[in-house]
mmCIF file of C-alpha atoms and ligand atoms in Angstrom:
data_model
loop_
_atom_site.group_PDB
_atom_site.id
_atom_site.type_symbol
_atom_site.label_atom_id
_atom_site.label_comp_id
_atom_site.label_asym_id
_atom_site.label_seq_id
_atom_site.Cartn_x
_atom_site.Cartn_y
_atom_site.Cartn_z
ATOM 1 C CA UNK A 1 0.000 0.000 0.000
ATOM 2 C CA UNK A 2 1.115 4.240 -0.652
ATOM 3 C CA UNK A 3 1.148 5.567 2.151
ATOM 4 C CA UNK A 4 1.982 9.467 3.267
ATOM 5 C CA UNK A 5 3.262 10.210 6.750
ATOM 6 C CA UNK A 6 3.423 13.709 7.629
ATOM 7 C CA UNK A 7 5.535 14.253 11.016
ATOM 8 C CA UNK A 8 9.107 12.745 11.118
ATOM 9 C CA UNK A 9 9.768 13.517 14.844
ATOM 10 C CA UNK A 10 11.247 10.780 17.730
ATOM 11 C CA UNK A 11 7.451 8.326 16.306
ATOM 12 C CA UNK A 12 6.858 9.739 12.922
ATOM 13 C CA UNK A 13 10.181 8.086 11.439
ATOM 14 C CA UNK A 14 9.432 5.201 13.580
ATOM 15 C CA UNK A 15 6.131 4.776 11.547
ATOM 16 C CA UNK A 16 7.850 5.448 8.413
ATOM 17 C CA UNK A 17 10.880 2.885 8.672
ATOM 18 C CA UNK A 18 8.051 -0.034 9.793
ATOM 19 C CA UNK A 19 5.431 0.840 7.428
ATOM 20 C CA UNK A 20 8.613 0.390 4.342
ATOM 21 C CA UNK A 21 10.129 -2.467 6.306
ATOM 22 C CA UNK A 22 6.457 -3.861 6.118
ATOM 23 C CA UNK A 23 6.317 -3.432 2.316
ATOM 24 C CA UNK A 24 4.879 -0.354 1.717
ATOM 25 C CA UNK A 25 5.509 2.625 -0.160
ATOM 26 C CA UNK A 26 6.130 5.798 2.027
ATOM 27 C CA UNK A 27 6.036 9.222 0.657
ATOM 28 C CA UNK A 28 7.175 11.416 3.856
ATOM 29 C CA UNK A 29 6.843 14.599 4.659
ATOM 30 C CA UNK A 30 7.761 17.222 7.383
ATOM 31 C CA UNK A 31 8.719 20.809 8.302
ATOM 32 C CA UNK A 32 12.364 20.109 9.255
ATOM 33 C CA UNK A 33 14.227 19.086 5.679
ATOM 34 C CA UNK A 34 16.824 16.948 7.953
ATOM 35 C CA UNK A 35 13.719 14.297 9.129
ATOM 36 C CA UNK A 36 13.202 14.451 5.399
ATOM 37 C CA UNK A 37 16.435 13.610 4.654
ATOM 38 C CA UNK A 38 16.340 11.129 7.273
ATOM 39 C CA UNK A 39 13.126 8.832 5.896
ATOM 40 C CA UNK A 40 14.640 9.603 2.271
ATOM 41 C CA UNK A 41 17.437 7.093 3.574
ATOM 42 C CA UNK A 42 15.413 4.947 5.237
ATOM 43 C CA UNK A 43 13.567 4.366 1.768
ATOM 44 C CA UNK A 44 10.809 6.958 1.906
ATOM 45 C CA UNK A 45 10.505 9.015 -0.906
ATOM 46 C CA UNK A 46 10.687 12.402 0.086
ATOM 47 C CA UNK A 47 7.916 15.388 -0.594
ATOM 48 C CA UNK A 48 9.209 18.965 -0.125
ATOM 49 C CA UNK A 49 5.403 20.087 0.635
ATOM 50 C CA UNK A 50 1.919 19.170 1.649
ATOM 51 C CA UNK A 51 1.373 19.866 -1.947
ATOM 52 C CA UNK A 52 3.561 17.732 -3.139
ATOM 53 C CA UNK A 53 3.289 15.214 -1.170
ATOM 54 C CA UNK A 54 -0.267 14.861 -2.008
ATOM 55 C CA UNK A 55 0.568 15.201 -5.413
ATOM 56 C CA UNK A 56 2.549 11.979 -5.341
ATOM 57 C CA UNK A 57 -0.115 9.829 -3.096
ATOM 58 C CA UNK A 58 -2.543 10.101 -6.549
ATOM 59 C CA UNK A 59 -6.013 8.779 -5.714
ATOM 60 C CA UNK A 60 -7.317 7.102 -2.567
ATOM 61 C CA UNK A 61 -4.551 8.574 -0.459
ATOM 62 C CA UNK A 62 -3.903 6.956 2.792
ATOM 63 C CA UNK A 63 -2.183 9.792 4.845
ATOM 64 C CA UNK A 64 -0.712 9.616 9.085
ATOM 65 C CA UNK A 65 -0.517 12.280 10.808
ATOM 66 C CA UNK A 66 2.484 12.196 13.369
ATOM 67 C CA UNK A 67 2.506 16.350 14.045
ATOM 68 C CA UNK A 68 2.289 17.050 18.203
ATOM 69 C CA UNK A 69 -1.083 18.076 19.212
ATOM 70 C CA UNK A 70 -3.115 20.813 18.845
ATOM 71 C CA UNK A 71 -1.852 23.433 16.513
ATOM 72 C CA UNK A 72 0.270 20.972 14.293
ATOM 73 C CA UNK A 73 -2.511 18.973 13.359
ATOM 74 C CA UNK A 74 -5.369 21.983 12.244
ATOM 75 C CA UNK A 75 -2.541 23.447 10.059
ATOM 76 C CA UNK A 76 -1.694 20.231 8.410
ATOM 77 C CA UNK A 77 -5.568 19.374 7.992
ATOM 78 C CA UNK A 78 -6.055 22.862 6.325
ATOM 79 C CA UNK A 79 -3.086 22.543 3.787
ATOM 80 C CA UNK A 80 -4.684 18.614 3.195
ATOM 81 C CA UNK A 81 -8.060 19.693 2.539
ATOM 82 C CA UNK A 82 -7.798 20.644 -1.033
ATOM 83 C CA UNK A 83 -6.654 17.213 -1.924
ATOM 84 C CA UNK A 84 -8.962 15.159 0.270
ATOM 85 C CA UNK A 85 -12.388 13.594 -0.849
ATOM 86 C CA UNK A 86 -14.213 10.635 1.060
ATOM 87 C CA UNK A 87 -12.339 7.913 -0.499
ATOM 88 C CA UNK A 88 -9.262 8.926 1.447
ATOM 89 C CA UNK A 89 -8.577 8.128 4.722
ATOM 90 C CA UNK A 90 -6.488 9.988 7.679
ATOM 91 C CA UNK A 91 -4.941 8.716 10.575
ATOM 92 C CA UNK A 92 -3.880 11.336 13.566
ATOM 93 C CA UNK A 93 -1.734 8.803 15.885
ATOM 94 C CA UNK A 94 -0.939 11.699 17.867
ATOM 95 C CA UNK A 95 -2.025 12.372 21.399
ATOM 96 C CA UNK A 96 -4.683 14.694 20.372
ATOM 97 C CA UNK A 97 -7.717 15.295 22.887
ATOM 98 C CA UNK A 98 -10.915 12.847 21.422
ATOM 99 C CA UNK A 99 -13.110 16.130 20.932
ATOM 100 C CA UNK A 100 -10.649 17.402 18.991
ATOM 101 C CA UNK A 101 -10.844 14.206 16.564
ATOM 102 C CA UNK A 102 -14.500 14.235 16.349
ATOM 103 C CA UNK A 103 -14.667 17.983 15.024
ATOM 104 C CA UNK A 104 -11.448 17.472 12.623
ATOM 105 C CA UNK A 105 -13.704 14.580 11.434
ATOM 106 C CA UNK A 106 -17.040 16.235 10.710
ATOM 107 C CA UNK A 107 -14.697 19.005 9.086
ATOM 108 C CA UNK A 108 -12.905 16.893 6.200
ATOM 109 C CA UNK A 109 -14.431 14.853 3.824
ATOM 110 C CA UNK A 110 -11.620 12.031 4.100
ATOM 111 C CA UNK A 111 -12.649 9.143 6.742
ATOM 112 C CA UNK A 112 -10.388 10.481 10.022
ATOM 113 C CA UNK A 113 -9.221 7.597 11.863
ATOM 114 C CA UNK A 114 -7.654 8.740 15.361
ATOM 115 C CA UNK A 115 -5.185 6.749 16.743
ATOM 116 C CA UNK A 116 -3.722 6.194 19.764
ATOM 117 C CA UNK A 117 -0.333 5.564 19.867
ATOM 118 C CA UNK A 118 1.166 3.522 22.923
ATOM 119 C CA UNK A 119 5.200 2.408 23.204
ATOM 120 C CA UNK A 120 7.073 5.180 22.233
ATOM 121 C CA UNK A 121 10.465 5.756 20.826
ATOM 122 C CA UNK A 122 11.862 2.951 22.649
ATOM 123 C CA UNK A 123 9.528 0.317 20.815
ATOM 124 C CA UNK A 124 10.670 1.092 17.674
ATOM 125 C CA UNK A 125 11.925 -2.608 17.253
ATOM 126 C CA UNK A 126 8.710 -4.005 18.981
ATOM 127 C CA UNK A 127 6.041 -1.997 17.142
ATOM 128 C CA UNK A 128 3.051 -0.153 19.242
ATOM 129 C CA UNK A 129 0.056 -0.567 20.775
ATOM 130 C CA UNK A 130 -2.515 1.342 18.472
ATOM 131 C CA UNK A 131 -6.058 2.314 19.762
ATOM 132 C CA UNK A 132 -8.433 3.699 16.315
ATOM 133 C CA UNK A 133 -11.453 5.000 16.161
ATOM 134 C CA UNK A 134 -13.315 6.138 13.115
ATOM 135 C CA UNK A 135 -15.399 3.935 10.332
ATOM 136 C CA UNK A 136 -14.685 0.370 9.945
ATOM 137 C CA UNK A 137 -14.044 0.867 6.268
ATOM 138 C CA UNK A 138 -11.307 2.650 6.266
ATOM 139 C CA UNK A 139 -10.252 0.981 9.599
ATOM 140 C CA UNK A 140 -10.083 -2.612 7.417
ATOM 141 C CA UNK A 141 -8.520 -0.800 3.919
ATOM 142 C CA UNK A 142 -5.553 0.391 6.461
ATOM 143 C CA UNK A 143 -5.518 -3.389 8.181
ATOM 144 C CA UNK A 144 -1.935 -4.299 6.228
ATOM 145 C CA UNK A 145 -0.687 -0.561 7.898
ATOM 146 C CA UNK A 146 -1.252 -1.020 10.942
ATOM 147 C CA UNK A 147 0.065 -4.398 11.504
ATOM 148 C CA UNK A 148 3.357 -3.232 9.848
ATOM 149 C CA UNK A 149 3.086 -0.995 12.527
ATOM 150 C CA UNK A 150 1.975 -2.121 15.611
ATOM 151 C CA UNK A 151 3.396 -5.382 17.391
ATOM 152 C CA UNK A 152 1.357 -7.384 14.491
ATOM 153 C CA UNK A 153 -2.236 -8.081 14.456
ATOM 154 C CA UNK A 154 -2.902 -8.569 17.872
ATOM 155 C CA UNK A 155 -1.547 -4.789 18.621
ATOM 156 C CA UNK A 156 -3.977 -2.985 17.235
ATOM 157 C CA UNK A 157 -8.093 -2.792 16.962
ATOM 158 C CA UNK A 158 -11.022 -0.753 16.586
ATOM 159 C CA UNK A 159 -11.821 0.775 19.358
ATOM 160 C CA UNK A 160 -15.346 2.112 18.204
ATOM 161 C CA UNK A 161 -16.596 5.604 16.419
ATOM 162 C CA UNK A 162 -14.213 8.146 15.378
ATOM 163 C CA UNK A 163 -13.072 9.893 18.815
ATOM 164 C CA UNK A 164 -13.047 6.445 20.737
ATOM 165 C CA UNK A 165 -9.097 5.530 19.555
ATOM 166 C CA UNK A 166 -8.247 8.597 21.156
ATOM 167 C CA UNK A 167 -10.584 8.480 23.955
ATOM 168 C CA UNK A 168 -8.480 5.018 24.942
ATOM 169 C CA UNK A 169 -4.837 6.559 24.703
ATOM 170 C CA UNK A 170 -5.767 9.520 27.057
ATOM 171 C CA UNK A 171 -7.528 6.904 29.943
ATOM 172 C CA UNK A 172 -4.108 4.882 29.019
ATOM 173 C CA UNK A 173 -1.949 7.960 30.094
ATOM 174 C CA UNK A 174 -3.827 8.166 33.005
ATOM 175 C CA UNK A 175 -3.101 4.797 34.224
ATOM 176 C CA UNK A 176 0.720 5.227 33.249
ATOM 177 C CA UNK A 177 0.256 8.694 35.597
ATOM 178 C CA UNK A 178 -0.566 6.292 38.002
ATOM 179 C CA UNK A 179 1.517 3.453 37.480
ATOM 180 C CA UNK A 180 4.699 5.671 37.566
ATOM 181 C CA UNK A 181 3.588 7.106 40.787
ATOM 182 C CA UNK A 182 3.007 4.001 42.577
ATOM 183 C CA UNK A 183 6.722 2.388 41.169
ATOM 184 C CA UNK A 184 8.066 6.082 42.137
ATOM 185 C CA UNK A 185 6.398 6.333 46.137
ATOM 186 C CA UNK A 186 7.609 2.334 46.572
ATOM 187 C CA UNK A 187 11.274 2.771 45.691
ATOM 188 C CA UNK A 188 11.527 6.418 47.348
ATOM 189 C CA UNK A 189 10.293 4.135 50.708
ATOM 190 C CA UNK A 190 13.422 1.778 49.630
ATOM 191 C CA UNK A 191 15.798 4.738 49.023
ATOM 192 C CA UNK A 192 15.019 6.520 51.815
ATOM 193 C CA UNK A 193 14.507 3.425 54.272
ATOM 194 C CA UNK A 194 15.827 1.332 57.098
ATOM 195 C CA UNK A 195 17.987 -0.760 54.308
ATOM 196 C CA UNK A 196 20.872 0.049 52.295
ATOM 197 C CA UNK A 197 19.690 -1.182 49.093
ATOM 198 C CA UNK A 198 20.554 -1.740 45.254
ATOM 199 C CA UNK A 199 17.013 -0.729 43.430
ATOM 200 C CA UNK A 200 18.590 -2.038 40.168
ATOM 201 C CA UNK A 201 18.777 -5.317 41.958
ATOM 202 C CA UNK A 202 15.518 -4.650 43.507
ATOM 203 C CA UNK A 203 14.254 -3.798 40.095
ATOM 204 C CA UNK A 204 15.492 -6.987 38.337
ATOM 205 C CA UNK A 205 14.345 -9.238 41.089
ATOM 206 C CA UNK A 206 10.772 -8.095 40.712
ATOM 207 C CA UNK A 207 11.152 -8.340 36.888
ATOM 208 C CA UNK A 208 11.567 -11.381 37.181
ATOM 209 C CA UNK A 209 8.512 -13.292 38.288
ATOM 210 C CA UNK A 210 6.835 -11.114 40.864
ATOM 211 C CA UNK A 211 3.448 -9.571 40.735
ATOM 212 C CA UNK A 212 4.405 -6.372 39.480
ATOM 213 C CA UNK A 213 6.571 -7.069 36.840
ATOM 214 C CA UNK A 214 6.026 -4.659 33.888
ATOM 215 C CA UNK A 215 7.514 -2.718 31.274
ATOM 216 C CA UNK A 216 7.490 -0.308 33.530
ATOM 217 C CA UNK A 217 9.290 -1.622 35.745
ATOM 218 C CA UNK A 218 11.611 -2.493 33.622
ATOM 219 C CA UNK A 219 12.685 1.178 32.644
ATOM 220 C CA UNK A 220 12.668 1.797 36.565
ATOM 221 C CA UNK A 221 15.445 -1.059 35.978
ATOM 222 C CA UNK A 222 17.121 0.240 32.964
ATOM 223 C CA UNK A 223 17.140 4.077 35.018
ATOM 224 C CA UNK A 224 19.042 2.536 38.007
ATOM 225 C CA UNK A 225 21.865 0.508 35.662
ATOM 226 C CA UNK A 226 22.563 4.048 34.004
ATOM 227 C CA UNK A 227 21.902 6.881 36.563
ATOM 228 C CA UNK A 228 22.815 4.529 39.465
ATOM 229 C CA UNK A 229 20.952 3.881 42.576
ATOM 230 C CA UNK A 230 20.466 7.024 44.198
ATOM 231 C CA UNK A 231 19.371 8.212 40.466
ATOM 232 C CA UNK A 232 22.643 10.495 40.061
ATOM 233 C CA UNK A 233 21.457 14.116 38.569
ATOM 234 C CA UNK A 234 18.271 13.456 37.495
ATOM 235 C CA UNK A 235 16.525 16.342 38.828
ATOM 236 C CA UNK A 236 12.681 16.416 40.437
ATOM 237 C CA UNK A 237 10.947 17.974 37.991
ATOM 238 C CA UNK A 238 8.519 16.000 35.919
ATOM 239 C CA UNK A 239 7.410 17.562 32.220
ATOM 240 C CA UNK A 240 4.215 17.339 30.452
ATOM 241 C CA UNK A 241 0.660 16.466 32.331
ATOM 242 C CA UNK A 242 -1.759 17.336 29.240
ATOM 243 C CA UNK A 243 -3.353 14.134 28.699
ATOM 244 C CA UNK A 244 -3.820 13.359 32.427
ATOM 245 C CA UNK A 245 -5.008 16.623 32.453
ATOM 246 C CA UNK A 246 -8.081 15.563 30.273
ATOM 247 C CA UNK A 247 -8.230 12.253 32.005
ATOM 248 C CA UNK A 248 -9.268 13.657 34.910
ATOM 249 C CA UNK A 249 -11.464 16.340 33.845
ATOM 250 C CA UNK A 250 -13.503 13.568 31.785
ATOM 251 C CA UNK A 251 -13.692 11.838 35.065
ATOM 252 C CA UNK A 252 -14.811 14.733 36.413
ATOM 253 C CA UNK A 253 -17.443 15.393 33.594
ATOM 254 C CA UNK A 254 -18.899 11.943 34.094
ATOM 255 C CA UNK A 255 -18.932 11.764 37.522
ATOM 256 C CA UNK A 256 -16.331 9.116 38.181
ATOM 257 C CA UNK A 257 -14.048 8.616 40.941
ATOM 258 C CA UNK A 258 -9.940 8.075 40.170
ATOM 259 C CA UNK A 259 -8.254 9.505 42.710
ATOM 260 C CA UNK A 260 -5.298 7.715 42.016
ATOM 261 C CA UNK A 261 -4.700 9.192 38.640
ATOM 262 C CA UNK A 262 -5.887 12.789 39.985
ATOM 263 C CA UNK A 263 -3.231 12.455 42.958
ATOM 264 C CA UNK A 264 -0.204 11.569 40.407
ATOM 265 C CA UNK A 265 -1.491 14.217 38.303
ATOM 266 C CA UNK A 266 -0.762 16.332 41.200
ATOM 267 C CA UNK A 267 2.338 15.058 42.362
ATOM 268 C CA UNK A 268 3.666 16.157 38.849
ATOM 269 C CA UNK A 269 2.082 19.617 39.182
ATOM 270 C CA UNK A 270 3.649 19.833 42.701
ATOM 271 C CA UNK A 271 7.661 18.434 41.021
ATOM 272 C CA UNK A 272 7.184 21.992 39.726
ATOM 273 C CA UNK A 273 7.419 23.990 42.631
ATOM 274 C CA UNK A 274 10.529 25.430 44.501
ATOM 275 C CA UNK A 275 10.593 22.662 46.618
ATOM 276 C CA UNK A 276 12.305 19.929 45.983
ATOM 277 C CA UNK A 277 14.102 16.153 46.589
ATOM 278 C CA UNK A 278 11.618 13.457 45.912
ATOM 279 C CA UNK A 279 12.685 10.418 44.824
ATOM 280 C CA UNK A 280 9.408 9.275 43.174
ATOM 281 C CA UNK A 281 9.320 12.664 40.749
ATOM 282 C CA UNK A 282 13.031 12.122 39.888
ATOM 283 C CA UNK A 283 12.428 8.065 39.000
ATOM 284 C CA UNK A 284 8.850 10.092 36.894
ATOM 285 C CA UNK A 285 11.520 12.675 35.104
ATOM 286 C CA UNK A 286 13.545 9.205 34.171
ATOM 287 C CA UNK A 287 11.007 7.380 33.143
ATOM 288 C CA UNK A 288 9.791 9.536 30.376
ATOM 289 C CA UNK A 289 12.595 9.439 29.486
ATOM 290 C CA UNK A 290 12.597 5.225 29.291
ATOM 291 C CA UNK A 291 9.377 5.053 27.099
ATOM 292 C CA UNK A 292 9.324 8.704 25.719
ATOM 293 C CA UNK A 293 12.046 9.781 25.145
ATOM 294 C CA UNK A 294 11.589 13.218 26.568
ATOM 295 C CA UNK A 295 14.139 15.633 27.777
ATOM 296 C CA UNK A 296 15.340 14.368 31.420
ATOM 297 C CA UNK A 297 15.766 17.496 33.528
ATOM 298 C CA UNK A 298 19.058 17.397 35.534
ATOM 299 C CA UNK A 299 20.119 19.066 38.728
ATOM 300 C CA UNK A 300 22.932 21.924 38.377
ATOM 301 C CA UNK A 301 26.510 21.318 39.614
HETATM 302 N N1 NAI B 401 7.160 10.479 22.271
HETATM 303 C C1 NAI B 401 6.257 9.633 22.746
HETATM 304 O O1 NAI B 401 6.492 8.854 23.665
HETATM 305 C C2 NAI B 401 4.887 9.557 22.164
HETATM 306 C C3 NAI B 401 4.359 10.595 21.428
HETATM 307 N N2 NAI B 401 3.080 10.511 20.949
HETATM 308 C C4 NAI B 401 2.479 11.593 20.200
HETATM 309 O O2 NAI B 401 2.932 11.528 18.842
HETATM 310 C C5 NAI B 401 2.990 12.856 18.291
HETATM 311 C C6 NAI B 401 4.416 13.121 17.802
HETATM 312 O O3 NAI B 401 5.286 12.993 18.916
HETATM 313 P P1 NAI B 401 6.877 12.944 18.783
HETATM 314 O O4 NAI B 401 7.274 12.199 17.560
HETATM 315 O O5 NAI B 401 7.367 12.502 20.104
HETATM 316 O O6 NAI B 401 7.182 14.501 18.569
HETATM 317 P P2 NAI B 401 8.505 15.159 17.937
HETATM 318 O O7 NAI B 401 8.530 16.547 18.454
HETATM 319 O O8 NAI B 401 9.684 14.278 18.144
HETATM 320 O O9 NAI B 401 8.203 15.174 16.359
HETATM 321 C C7 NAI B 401 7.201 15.973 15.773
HETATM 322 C C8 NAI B 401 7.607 16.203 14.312
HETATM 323 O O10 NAI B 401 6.532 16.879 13.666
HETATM 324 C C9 NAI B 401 7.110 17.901 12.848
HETATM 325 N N3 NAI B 401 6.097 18.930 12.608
HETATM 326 C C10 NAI B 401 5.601 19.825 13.497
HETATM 327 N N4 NAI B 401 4.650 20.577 12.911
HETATM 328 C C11 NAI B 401 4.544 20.128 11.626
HETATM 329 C C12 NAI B 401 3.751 20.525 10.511
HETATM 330 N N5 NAI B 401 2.847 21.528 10.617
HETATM 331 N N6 NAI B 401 3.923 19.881 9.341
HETATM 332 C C13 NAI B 401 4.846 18.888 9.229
HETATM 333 N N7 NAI B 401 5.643 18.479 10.243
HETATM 334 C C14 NAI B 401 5.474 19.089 11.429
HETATM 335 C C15 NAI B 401 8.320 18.401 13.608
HETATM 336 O O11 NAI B 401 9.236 19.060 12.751
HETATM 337 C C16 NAI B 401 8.847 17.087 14.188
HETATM 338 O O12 NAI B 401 9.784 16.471 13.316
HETATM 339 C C17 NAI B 401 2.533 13.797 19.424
HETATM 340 O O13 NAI B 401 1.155 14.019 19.326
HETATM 341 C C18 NAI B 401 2.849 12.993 20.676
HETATM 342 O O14 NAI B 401 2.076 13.385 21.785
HETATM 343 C C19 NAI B 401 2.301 9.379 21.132
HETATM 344 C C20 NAI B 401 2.792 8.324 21.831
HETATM 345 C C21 NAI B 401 4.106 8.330 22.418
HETATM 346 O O1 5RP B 402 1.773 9.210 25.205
HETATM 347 C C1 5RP B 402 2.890 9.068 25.655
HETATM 348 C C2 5RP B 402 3.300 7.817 26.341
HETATM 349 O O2 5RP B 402 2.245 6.910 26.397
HETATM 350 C C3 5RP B 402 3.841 10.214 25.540
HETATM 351 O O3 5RP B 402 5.132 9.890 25.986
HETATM 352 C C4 5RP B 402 3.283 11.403 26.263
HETATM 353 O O4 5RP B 402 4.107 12.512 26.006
HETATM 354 C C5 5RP B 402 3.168 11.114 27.752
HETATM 355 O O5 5RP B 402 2.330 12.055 28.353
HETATM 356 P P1 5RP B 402 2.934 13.297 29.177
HETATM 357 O O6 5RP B 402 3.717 14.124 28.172
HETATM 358 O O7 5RP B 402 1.744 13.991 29.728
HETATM 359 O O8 5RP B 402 3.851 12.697 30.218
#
């Protein structure tokens, strides 16, 4: 299948490189000529403009979005339109907010598919997890596409109507809010407690065969080997919060309890005041890191 992917970031060339290791022909596409460059060598072949890219994709173009939220994806939408009619199909596998994908959807005439996108930079080898909503049409025409790029068949379904893939990934990021915080408050207790202990060894032990073995966990693992125990300079401030943001004011909106979520979403609010020291928002900086790949923030000399 032709396929354009628009976004060439830390995921977009991800997509790219499995979708042409899976067969298919990429045309590629972003702001910065270098990521252009970069899926040219990969095998892409590379469009200097929306225009042109589209231009290239001929009829029933199958287009993914992999742009950061918000702003990113309306201007790439309003440079697509001219070229879009309903026998194209769009996938945003961005972390866009599931309102969001329902009005971009009732404002093209492609099929939108949103997409959410779970395993980040560091599962560029495995493939993702990818939650889609949007009509099962153009769900089943982009079948071959998204087992190329998600773990295989199993990694990927229809979640329901357009706004429901995205819907998923932002309750997902809510539990991984969570998750973090939970790994982070149980090995600040270790750090700071009655034992003198070697969390990477900690780590590994519980990797292997206890209850709360997870990928997670793992990273806490893989943060210990190469910051060391005591986590080195990794500082106590922990970045983003937008999509546990929305997790918690849908909760909100529908009347559900998840305190959990809302107290991690907190705790990260909270790494960004003067105070500081916590071990459980310096092992949350690292961790994005692990799956995200986002900027750790380090302490000063
Ligand atoms: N990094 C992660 O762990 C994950 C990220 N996501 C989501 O995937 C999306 C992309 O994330 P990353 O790849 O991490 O971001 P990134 O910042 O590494 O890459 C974004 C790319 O989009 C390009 N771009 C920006 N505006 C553009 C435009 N108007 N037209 C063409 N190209 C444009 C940039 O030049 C950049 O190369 C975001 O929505 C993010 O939230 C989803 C799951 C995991
Ligand atoms: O979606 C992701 C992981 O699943 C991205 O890494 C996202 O950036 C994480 O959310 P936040 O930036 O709020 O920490």
């Amino acid at each position: 299948m032709q396929l354009g992917v628009i976004g060439l970031g830390r995921m977009g060339l991800i997509v790219a490189d499995r979708l042409i290791e899976g067969g298919h022909d990429v045309v590629a596409y972003d702001l910065d000529e270098a990521a252009v460059e970069r899926a040219g060598e990969a095998g892409a072949t590379p469009a200097d403009s929306i225009d042109d890219l589209a231009e290239r994709l001929g009829e029933e173009k199958r287009i993914w979005l992999m742009v950061p939220a918000g702003e990113a994806v309306d201007a790439t939408l309003a440079e697509l339109d001219p070229h879009l009619d309903s026998e194209d199909v769009v996938v945003d596998g961005g972390n866009s907010h599931f309102e969001r994908s329902v009005e971009r959807a009732e404002a093209t005439d492609a099929a939108y598919l949103d997409c959410g996108t779970s395993g980040g930079p560091a599962s560029a080898e495995a493939g993702f997890s990818l939650m889609i909503g949007g009509p099962r049409w153009a769900y089943n025409e982009l079948v071959p596409a998204f087992d190329a790029v998600a773990t295989g068949p199993a990694g990927h379904d229809r979640m329901g109507p357009v706004g429901s893939g995205h819907y998923v990934k932002m309750v997902h990021n809510g539990v991984e809010y969570a998750l973090m915080q939970a790994y982070g408050e149980g090995f600040e207790l270790l750090a700071e407690g009655r034992y003198d202990l070697d969390l990477e060894s900690v780590a590994r032990t519980w990797n292997n065969g206890a209850v709360i073995r997870s990928w997670l966990l793992e990273l806490c693992e893989e943060a210990f080997r190469e910051e060391g125990t005591d986590l080195g300079d990794v500082d106590d401030y922990v970045a983003g919060g937008s999509t546990g943001t929305w997790t918690v004011q849908e909760a909100l909106e529908q009347e559900i309890a998840l305190p959990i979520i809302y107290q991690a979403l907190s705790e990260r609010f909270g790494s960004r005041s003067p105070e500081e020291g916590r071990f459980s928002r310096r092992l949350a900086n690292r961790l994005r890191y692990g799956f995200g790949r986002h900027e750790v923030a380090r302490r000063e000399e």
